[in-house]
Amino acid sequence: MQKKQQKENNISDIMWVEKYRPKNLDQIINQKEIIKGLKNLLNKPNEIPHLLFTGAAGIGKTTTAICLAREILGDNWKRDTLELNASDERGIKMVRERVKEFASIMKISMNNQMENERPFKIIILDEADEMTSEAQTALRRIIEDSSKTTRFIFICNYLSHIIEPIQSRCVVFRFSKVPAEEVVKYLMNICKNEEIKFDEKALYKIYEHTNGDLRNSINILQAASTSGDINILKVQNAIGISGKSKIADVIKLALDSKFNESRLRLLELLYVYGVSETDFLKYANEEIYNLDIKDPSEISSIIAEYDYRLANGAHSEIQLTAFLAQLGKLGIKNNRPR
Ligand SMILES: Nc1ncnc2c1ncn2[C@@H]1O[C@H](COP(=O)(O)OP(=O)(O)OP(=O)(O)O)[C@@H](O)[C@H]1O
Ligand SMILES: [Mg+2]
């Protein structure tokens, strides 16, 4: 029982995109030529060049980079891999500091006999096309300075947004969109594994909407499955759903001081249904007037406070989780009738 609870607290168990994320290169679908090319490189790990993965959203770029790191570095790959998201980090300064720090730890461990089997550390720089060209130019120096100890895997949606000097330092792999049959087959396997009945036409309907974005396809499948078997109607609802109807449930759970449950439902809304953080608060503000609450104005001012914090760039998941905790306190204070 305790084990089950632990399991359900884990985001990778709630989200199918994480649960079904391939663990090794052989599990990656559709990108056959790329996988073949990467496996060739793996034959001589010491000669692996910097890599640049480009292509549309949700087709396996980040997953492939992680699988590759795992295959090059073995069980301890996490220790020797630095995953940076260029659009999250505040500018090149941060990237430079973290890369420098990482590369210097590497030098120390390179001197250690035991560590010598690992050829280098890996830096995965996701969403590199979000960096300004000045930042990319600065990055070019960093690549050169750390090239003895570090290999970069750049990931981007638009190759044209990457400056030429970085492109020319990398071997470029172009990922292609996942075709209908592959998407449907993948979704079918998930349904079988989750023991959910499905109408094949409904799975094709998901493809029509997502156009080869496997992440989005899996998320829609999961959203459609929350009420049992998958059929076209449920898929249509899942596509049209804003997650709005579920926001009242999250608020209710929080007011009843069921913090863990409300947090999990919140994460599901954000990451499976794709509700944005500000929309969450906006709809919450509408929903509180439909709930049986003595004094909605108190909640309304809490919402305003958190809305302000988000607008100022505070970390959204932390803020919304704290918001739920606040509602819990309020629920206890007002001894809300159930
Ligand atoms: N080629 C693939 N093979 C197997 N699963 C995939 C593939 N592409 C995507 N997926 C699934 O979709 C999820 C998202 O994939 P991933 O993060 O690799 O996409 P991405 O190409 O990096 O997208 P983005 O450009 O939005 O970052 C994975 O967790 C996995 O479940
Ligand atoms: Mg990615």
Short mmCIF file of C-alpha atoms and ligand atoms in Angstrom, two decimals:
data_model
loop_
_atom_site.label_atom_id
_atom_site.label_comp_id
_atom_site.label_asym_id
_atom_site.label_seq_id
_atom_site.Cartn_x
_atom_site.Cartn_y
_atom_site.Cartn_z
CA MET A 1 0.00 0.00 0.00
CA GLN A 2 2.75 2.37 0.98
CA LYS A 3 4.57 1.40 -2.18
CA LYS A 4 1.54 2.22 -4.29
CA GLN A 5 1.23 5.64 -2.70
CA GLN A 6 4.87 6.32 -3.34
CA LYS A 7 4.40 5.30 -6.93
CA GLU A 8 1.46 7.58 -7.50
CA ASN A 9 3.38 10.52 -6.15
CA ASN A 10 5.75 10.28 -9.02
CA ILE A 11 5.04 12.47 -12.04
CA SER A 12 6.49 9.83 -14.38
CA ASP A 13 3.77 7.43 -13.27
CA ILE A 14 0.98 9.90 -13.84
CA MET A 15 2.12 11.02 -17.26
CA TRP A 16 2.14 8.45 -20.00
CA VAL A 17 4.64 10.44 -22.05
CA GLU A 18 7.12 9.83 -19.23
CA LYS A 19 6.00 6.31 -18.43
CA TYR A 20 6.42 5.29 -22.08
CA ARG A 21 9.52 7.33 -22.84
CA PRO A 22 11.99 4.96 -24.57
CA LYS A 23 14.88 3.87 -22.35
CA ASN A 24 17.24 2.89 -25.16
CA LEU A 25 17.86 3.72 -28.81
CA ASP A 26 16.16 0.54 -30.05
CA GLN A 27 12.85 1.61 -28.53
CA ILE A 28 12.77 4.86 -30.50
CA ILE A 29 10.35 4.60 -33.37
CA ASN A 30 10.44 6.09 -36.86
CA GLN A 31 13.94 7.65 -36.80
CA LYS A 32 15.64 4.54 -38.23
CA GLU A 33 18.40 6.22 -40.25
CA ILE A 34 19.30 8.44 -37.33
CA ILE A 35 19.48 5.56 -34.89
CA LYS A 36 21.64 3.63 -37.37
CA GLY A 37 23.97 6.61 -37.73
CA LEU A 38 24.22 7.11 -33.98
CA LYS A 39 24.93 3.44 -33.40
CA ASN A 40 27.78 3.66 -35.88
CA LEU A 41 29.20 6.54 -33.86
CA LEU A 42 28.90 4.45 -30.71
CA ASN A 43 31.43 1.98 -32.14
CA LYS A 44 34.12 4.57 -31.50
CA PRO A 45 32.90 6.51 -28.48
CA ASN A 46 36.12 8.52 -28.18
CA GLU A 47 35.59 9.98 -31.63
CA ILE A 48 32.00 11.06 -31.18
CA PRO A 49 31.56 14.60 -32.50
CA HIS A 50 29.24 17.32 -31.20
CA LEU A 51 25.72 16.62 -32.38
CA LEU A 52 22.79 18.74 -33.42
CA PHE A 53 19.28 17.27 -33.45
CA THR A 54 16.64 19.23 -35.29
CA GLY A 55 12.97 18.68 -36.16
CA ALA A 56 9.35 19.29 -35.16
CA ALA A 57 7.96 18.99 -31.62
CA GLY A 58 7.32 15.67 -29.91
CA ILE A 59 9.12 13.32 -32.30
CA GLY A 60 11.93 12.01 -30.10
CA LYS A 61 14.83 14.48 -30.15
CA THR A 62 15.26 14.90 -26.39
CA THR A 63 14.55 11.22 -25.80
CA THR A 64 17.20 10.18 -28.33
CA ALA A 65 19.76 12.51 -26.70
CA ILE A 66 19.08 10.98 -23.29
CA CYS A 67 19.21 7.41 -24.64
CA LEU A 68 22.50 8.20 -26.33
CA ALA A 69 23.97 9.64 -23.12
CA ARG A 70 22.89 6.51 -21.32
CA GLU A 71 24.52 4.27 -23.92
CA ILE A 72 27.80 6.20 -23.99
CA LEU A 73 28.15 6.74 -20.25
CA GLY A 74 26.51 3.64 -18.80
CA ASP A 75 24.67 3.37 -15.50
CA ASN A 76 26.05 6.59 -14.07
CA TRP A 77 25.00 8.62 -17.09
CA LYS A 78 23.02 11.07 -14.97
CA ARG A 79 26.11 12.09 -13.02
CA ASP A 80 28.04 12.82 -16.20
CA THR A 81 25.28 14.46 -18.22
CA LEU A 82 24.19 18.04 -17.88
CA GLU A 83 20.77 18.81 -19.28
CA LEU A 84 20.20 22.48 -19.89
CA ASN A 85 17.17 24.08 -21.35
CA ALA A 86 18.33 27.14 -23.21
CA SER A 87 14.95 28.84 -22.95
CA ASP A 88 14.73 28.31 -19.16
CA GLU A 89 18.20 29.44 -18.26
CA ARG A 90 18.66 33.13 -17.84
CA GLY A 91 21.10 33.87 -20.62
CA ILE A 92 24.47 32.72 -21.71
CA LYS A 93 26.13 33.67 -18.41
CA MET A 94 24.32 30.91 -16.63
CA VAL A 95 25.14 28.42 -19.39
CA ARG A 96 28.79 29.44 -19.29
CA GLU A 97 29.03 29.07 -15.52
CA ARG A 98 27.32 25.73 -15.43
CA VAL A 99 29.32 24.38 -18.35
CA LYS A 100 32.58 25.61 -16.80
CA GLU A 101 31.76 24.12 -13.43
CA PHE A 102 30.78 20.86 -15.05
CA ALA A 103 33.88 20.72 -17.25
CA SER A 104 36.17 21.39 -14.27
CA ILE A 105 34.68 18.56 -12.24
CA MET A 106 35.32 16.47 -15.32
CA LYS A 107 39.01 17.35 -15.35
CA ILE A 108 39.38 16.20 -11.76
CA SER A 109 37.64 12.94 -12.43
CA MET A 110 39.66 12.41 -15.64
CA ASN A 111 42.77 12.28 -13.43
CA ASN A 112 41.27 9.52 -11.44
CA GLN A 113 42.27 6.08 -12.80
CA MET A 114 38.86 4.58 -12.05
CA GLU A 115 37.07 7.18 -14.08
CA ASN A 116 39.18 6.84 -17.18
CA GLU A 117 36.85 4.47 -19.00
CA ARG A 118 34.32 7.20 -19.59
CA PRO A 119 35.45 9.21 -22.59
CA PHE A 120 33.88 12.57 -21.66
CA LYS A 121 30.85 14.27 -20.20
CA ILE A 122 27.81 15.19 -22.19
CA ILE A 123 25.94 18.48 -22.23
CA ILE A 124 22.49 18.38 -23.73
CA LEU A 125 21.40 21.89 -24.64
CA ASP A 126 17.72 21.67 -25.41
CA GLU A 127 15.81 24.40 -27.28
CA ALA A 128 19.10 25.91 -28.42
CA ASP A 129 17.23 27.88 -31.10
CA GLU A 130 15.71 29.99 -28.31
CA MET A 131 19.14 31.52 -27.62
CA THR A 132 20.00 34.87 -29.14
CA SER A 133 22.72 34.81 -31.77
CA GLU A 134 25.00 36.74 -29.37
CA ALA A 135 24.52 34.01 -26.80
CA GLN A 136 25.22 31.38 -29.45
CA THR A 137 28.39 33.19 -30.46
CA ALA A 138 29.55 33.17 -26.83
CA LEU A 139 28.67 29.51 -26.68
CA ARG A 140 30.96 28.82 -29.60
CA ARG A 141 33.95 29.77 -27.41
CA ILE A 142 32.70 27.57 -24.62
CA ILE A 143 32.45 24.63 -27.01
CA GLU A 144 36.03 25.15 -28.09
CA ASP A 145 37.39 25.60 -24.58
CA SER A 146 35.76 22.49 -23.22
CA SER A 147 36.02 20.23 -26.23
CA LYS A 148 38.61 17.91 -24.68
CA THR A 149 36.29 16.99 -21.86
CA THR A 150 32.82 17.63 -23.14
CA ARG A 151 30.53 16.72 -26.00
CA PHE A 152 27.51 18.83 -26.78
CA ILE A 153 24.19 17.64 -28.09
CA PHE A 154 22.25 20.67 -29.30
CA ILE A 155 18.53 20.29 -29.85
CA CYS A 156 16.33 22.68 -31.79
CA ASN A 157 13.10 22.92 -33.74
CA TYR A 158 14.48 25.32 -36.35
CA LEU A 159 17.93 24.69 -37.73
CA SER A 160 17.92 28.11 -39.40
CA HIS A 161 17.90 29.73 -35.94
CA ILE A 162 21.26 28.19 -35.09
CA ILE A 163 24.26 30.24 -36.15
CA GLU A 164 26.41 28.75 -38.86
CA PRO A 165 29.61 28.41 -36.75
CA ILE A 166 27.75 26.13 -34.32
CA GLN A 167 26.13 24.15 -37.13
CA SER A 168 29.49 23.57 -38.73
CA ARG A 169 30.96 22.21 -35.48
CA CYS A 170 28.27 19.55 -35.25
CA VAL A 171 27.01 16.53 -37.11
CA VAL A 172 23.39 17.41 -37.88
CA PHE A 173 20.58 14.86 -37.57
CA ARG A 174 17.18 15.82 -38.97
CA PHE A 175 14.29 14.11 -37.22
CA SER A 176 11.13 13.47 -39.20
CA LYS A 177 7.51 13.63 -38.10
CA VAL A 178 6.02 10.30 -37.05
CA PRO A 179 3.66 8.98 -39.78
CA ALA A 180 0.04 7.96 -39.08
CA GLU A 181 0.60 4.18 -38.96
CA GLU A 182 3.47 4.48 -36.50
CA VAL A 183 1.55 6.86 -34.23
CA VAL A 184 -1.51 4.60 -34.23
CA LYS A 185 0.59 1.49 -33.56
CA TYR A 186 2.31 3.23 -30.66
CA LEU A 187 -1.01 4.37 -29.16
CA MET A 188 -2.44 0.86 -29.59
CA ASN A 189 0.42 -0.61 -27.60
CA ILE A 190 -0.16 1.87 -24.80
CA CYS A 191 -3.88 0.99 -24.76
CA LYS A 192 -3.05 -2.71 -24.59
CA ASN A 193 -0.60 -2.14 -21.78
CA GLU A 194 -3.08 -0.01 -19.86
CA GLU A 195 -5.83 -2.56 -20.60
CA ILE A 196 -8.03 0.04 -22.26
CA LYS A 197 -10.35 -0.89 -25.12
CA PHE A 198 -10.08 1.33 -28.16
CA ASP A 199 -11.66 2.06 -31.52
CA GLU A 200 -8.86 2.23 -34.11
CA LYS A 201 -10.64 5.09 -35.90
CA ALA A 202 -10.38 7.13 -32.70
CA LEU A 203 -6.61 6.65 -32.70
CA TYR A 204 -6.43 7.88 -36.31
CA LYS A 205 -8.51 10.86 -35.20
CA ILE A 206 -5.78 11.67 -32.66
CA TYR A 207 -3.18 11.54 -35.42
CA GLU A 208 -5.25 13.87 -37.64
CA HIS A 209 -5.16 16.43 -34.89
CA THR A 210 -1.52 16.09 -33.84
CA ASN A 211 0.01 15.63 -37.26
CA GLY A 212 2.88 13.39 -36.18
CA ASP A 213 3.63 14.95 -32.78
CA LEU A 214 3.83 11.80 -30.67
CA ARG A 215 3.97 13.61 -27.33
CA ASN A 216 0.74 15.45 -28.06
CA SER A 217 -0.84 12.21 -29.34
CA ILE A 218 -0.01 10.35 -26.13
CA ASN A 219 -1.31 13.23 -24.00
CA ILE A 220 -4.62 13.29 -25.88
CA LEU A 221 -4.92 9.53 -25.55
CA GLN A 222 -4.39 9.80 -21.80
CA ALA A 223 -6.86 12.66 -21.43
CA ALA A 224 -9.46 10.68 -23.45
CA SER A 225 -8.90 7.57 -21.36
CA THR A 226 -9.79 9.07 -17.99
CA SER A 227 -13.36 7.87 -18.46
CA GLY A 228 -12.64 4.37 -19.81
CA ASP A 229 -12.67 3.02 -23.37
CA ILE A 230 -11.36 5.18 -26.19
CA ASN A 231 -13.85 6.19 -28.89
CA ILE A 232 -14.08 9.06 -31.36
CA LEU A 233 -16.36 11.13 -29.15
CA LYS A 234 -14.00 10.96 -26.21
CA VAL A 235 -11.08 11.89 -28.42
CA GLN A 236 -13.01 14.86 -29.74
CA ASN A 237 -13.81 15.91 -26.20
CA ALA A 238 -10.22 15.48 -25.14
CA ILE A 239 -9.05 17.62 -28.04
CA GLY A 240 -11.63 20.29 -27.28
CA ILE A 241 -11.28 20.10 -23.53
CA SER A 242 -9.51 22.96 -21.87
CA GLY A 243 -9.18 21.07 -18.63
CA LYS A 244 -11.39 23.82 -17.25
CA SER A 245 -13.99 21.43 -15.91
CA LYS A 246 -11.34 19.72 -13.83
CA ILE A 247 -10.12 22.86 -12.13
CA ALA A 248 -13.05 22.92 -9.72
CA ASP A 249 -12.05 19.42 -8.55
CA VAL A 250 -8.52 20.59 -7.79
CA ILE A 251 -9.84 23.53 -5.76
CA LYS A 252 -12.30 21.31 -3.88
CA LEU A 253 -9.59 18.79 -2.99
CA ALA A 254 -7.30 21.56 -1.78
CA LEU A 255 -10.03 23.14 0.38
CA ASP A 256 -10.71 19.72 1.88
CA SER A 257 -6.98 19.63 2.82
CA LYS A 258 -6.32 16.70 0.49
CA PHE A 259 -3.11 18.35 -0.51
CA ASN A 260 -1.33 15.44 -2.22
CA GLU A 261 -4.34 14.55 -4.33
CA SER A 262 -4.97 18.12 -5.37
CA ARG A 263 -1.29 18.57 -6.28
CA LEU A 264 -1.35 15.48 -8.49
CA ARG A 265 -4.51 16.68 -10.26
CA LEU A 266 -2.86 20.07 -10.73
CA LEU A 267 0.23 18.48 -12.32
CA GLU A 268 -2.03 16.43 -14.57
CA LEU A 269 -3.81 19.58 -15.73
CA LEU A 270 -0.54 21.37 -16.42
CA TYR A 271 1.37 18.57 -18.08
CA VAL A 272 -1.23 16.21 -19.57
CA TYR A 273 -4.00 18.65 -20.48
CA GLY A 274 -1.58 21.46 -21.21
CA VAL A 275 -3.51 24.06 -19.21
CA SER A 276 -1.27 27.09 -18.77
CA GLU A 277 -0.50 28.32 -15.26
CA THR A 278 -2.23 31.64 -15.72
CA ASP A 279 -5.29 29.96 -17.24
CA PHE A 280 -5.40 27.72 -14.19
CA LEU A 281 -5.77 30.74 -11.91
CA LYS A 282 -8.14 32.49 -14.28
CA TYR A 283 -10.52 29.52 -14.38
CA ALA A 284 -10.08 28.92 -10.66
CA ASN A 285 -11.29 32.47 -10.14
CA GLU A 286 -14.42 31.68 -12.15
CA GLU A 287 -15.02 28.31 -10.53
CA ILE A 288 -14.95 29.44 -6.91
CA TYR A 289 -18.30 31.16 -7.40
CA ASN A 290 -19.86 27.86 -8.51
CA LEU A 291 -18.64 26.02 -5.44
CA ASP A 292 -20.36 25.85 -2.11
CA ILE A 293 -17.98 28.23 -0.37
CA LYS A 294 -18.90 30.57 2.48
CA ASP A 295 -16.63 33.42 1.51
CA PRO A 296 -15.17 33.28 -2.02
CA SER A 297 -13.63 36.73 -1.62
CA GLU A 298 -10.87 35.34 0.58
CA ILE A 299 -9.91 32.84 -2.11
CA SER A 300 -10.18 35.53 -4.73
CA SER A 301 -7.52 37.63 -3.00
CA ILE A 302 -5.23 34.60 -2.69
CA ILE A 303 -5.67 33.99 -6.43
CA ALA A 304 -4.78 37.62 -7.13
CA GLU A 305 -1.60 37.30 -5.07
CA TYR A 306 -0.42 34.19 -6.91
CA ASP A 307 -1.40 35.64 -10.27
CA TYR A 308 0.85 38.59 -9.46
CA ARG A 309 3.74 36.30 -8.52
CA LEU A 310 3.43 34.37 -11.80
CA ALA A 311 3.30 37.60 -13.77
CA ASN A 312 6.61 38.51 -12.14
CA GLY A 313 8.26 35.37 -13.37
CA ALA A 314 8.20 33.22 -10.21
CA HIS A 315 8.52 29.45 -10.69
CA SER A 316 5.01 28.42 -11.71
CA GLU A 317 4.87 24.87 -10.34
CA ILE A 318 6.20 25.96 -6.95
CA GLN A 319 3.77 28.88 -6.81
CA LEU A 320 0.69 26.88 -7.76
CA THR A 321 1.59 24.14 -5.30
CA ALA A 322 1.92 26.78 -2.57
CA PHE A 323 -1.43 28.16 -3.72
CA LEU A 324 -3.06 24.79 -3.06
CA ALA A 325 -1.41 24.62 0.36
CA GLN A 326 -2.86 28.06 1.17
CA LEU A 327 -6.32 26.90 0.16
CA GLY A 328 -5.88 23.92 2.48
CA LYS A 329 -5.18 26.24 5.42
CA LEU A 330 -8.18 28.33 4.51
CA GLY A 331 -10.35 25.20 4.30
CA ILE A 332 -9.33 24.17 7.83
CA LYS A 333 -9.90 27.68 9.18
CA ASN A 334 -13.38 27.92 7.74
CA ASN A 335 -14.14 24.29 8.51
CA ARG A 336 -15.76 23.96 5.15
CA PRO A 337 -18.77 21.58 5.22
CA ARG A 338 -18.33 18.60 2.89
N1 LIG B 1 10.43 8.59 -31.98
C1 LIG B 1 9.84 8.30 -30.80
N2 LIG B 1 9.81 7.04 -30.33
C2 LIG B 1 9.19 6.74 -29.18
N3 LIG B 1 8.56 7.64 -28.40
C3 LIG B 1 8.57 8.91 -28.81
C4 LIG B 1 9.20 9.31 -30.02
N4 LIG B 1 9.02 10.63 -30.19
C5 LIG B 1 8.33 11.05 -29.12
N5 LIG B 1 8.03 10.03 -28.29
C6 LIG B 1 7.24 10.14 -27.06
O1 LIG B 1 6.91 11.51 -26.89
C7 LIG B 1 7.54 12.04 -25.73
C8 LIG B 1 8.23 13.33 -26.10
O2 LIG B 1 9.35 13.09 -26.92
P1 LIG B 1 10.63 14.04 -26.90
O3 LIG B 1 10.69 14.77 -25.61
O4 LIG B 1 11.80 13.22 -27.25
O5 LIG B 1 10.25 15.02 -28.07
P2 LIG B 1 11.11 16.18 -28.74
O6 LIG B 1 11.34 15.80 -30.16
O7 LIG B 1 12.28 16.48 -27.90
O8 LIG B 1 10.06 17.38 -28.72
P3 LIG B 1 10.28 18.97 -28.44
O9 LIG B 1 10.82 19.58 -29.68
O10 LIG B 1 8.88 19.46 -28.14
O11 LIG B 1 11.18 19.08 -27.24
C9 LIG B 1 8.48 10.95 -25.23
O12 LIG B 1 8.48 10.88 -23.83
C10 LIG B 1 7.91 9.68 -25.81
O13 LIG B 1 6.95 9.17 -24.93
MG MG B 2 12.63 18.07 -26.58
#
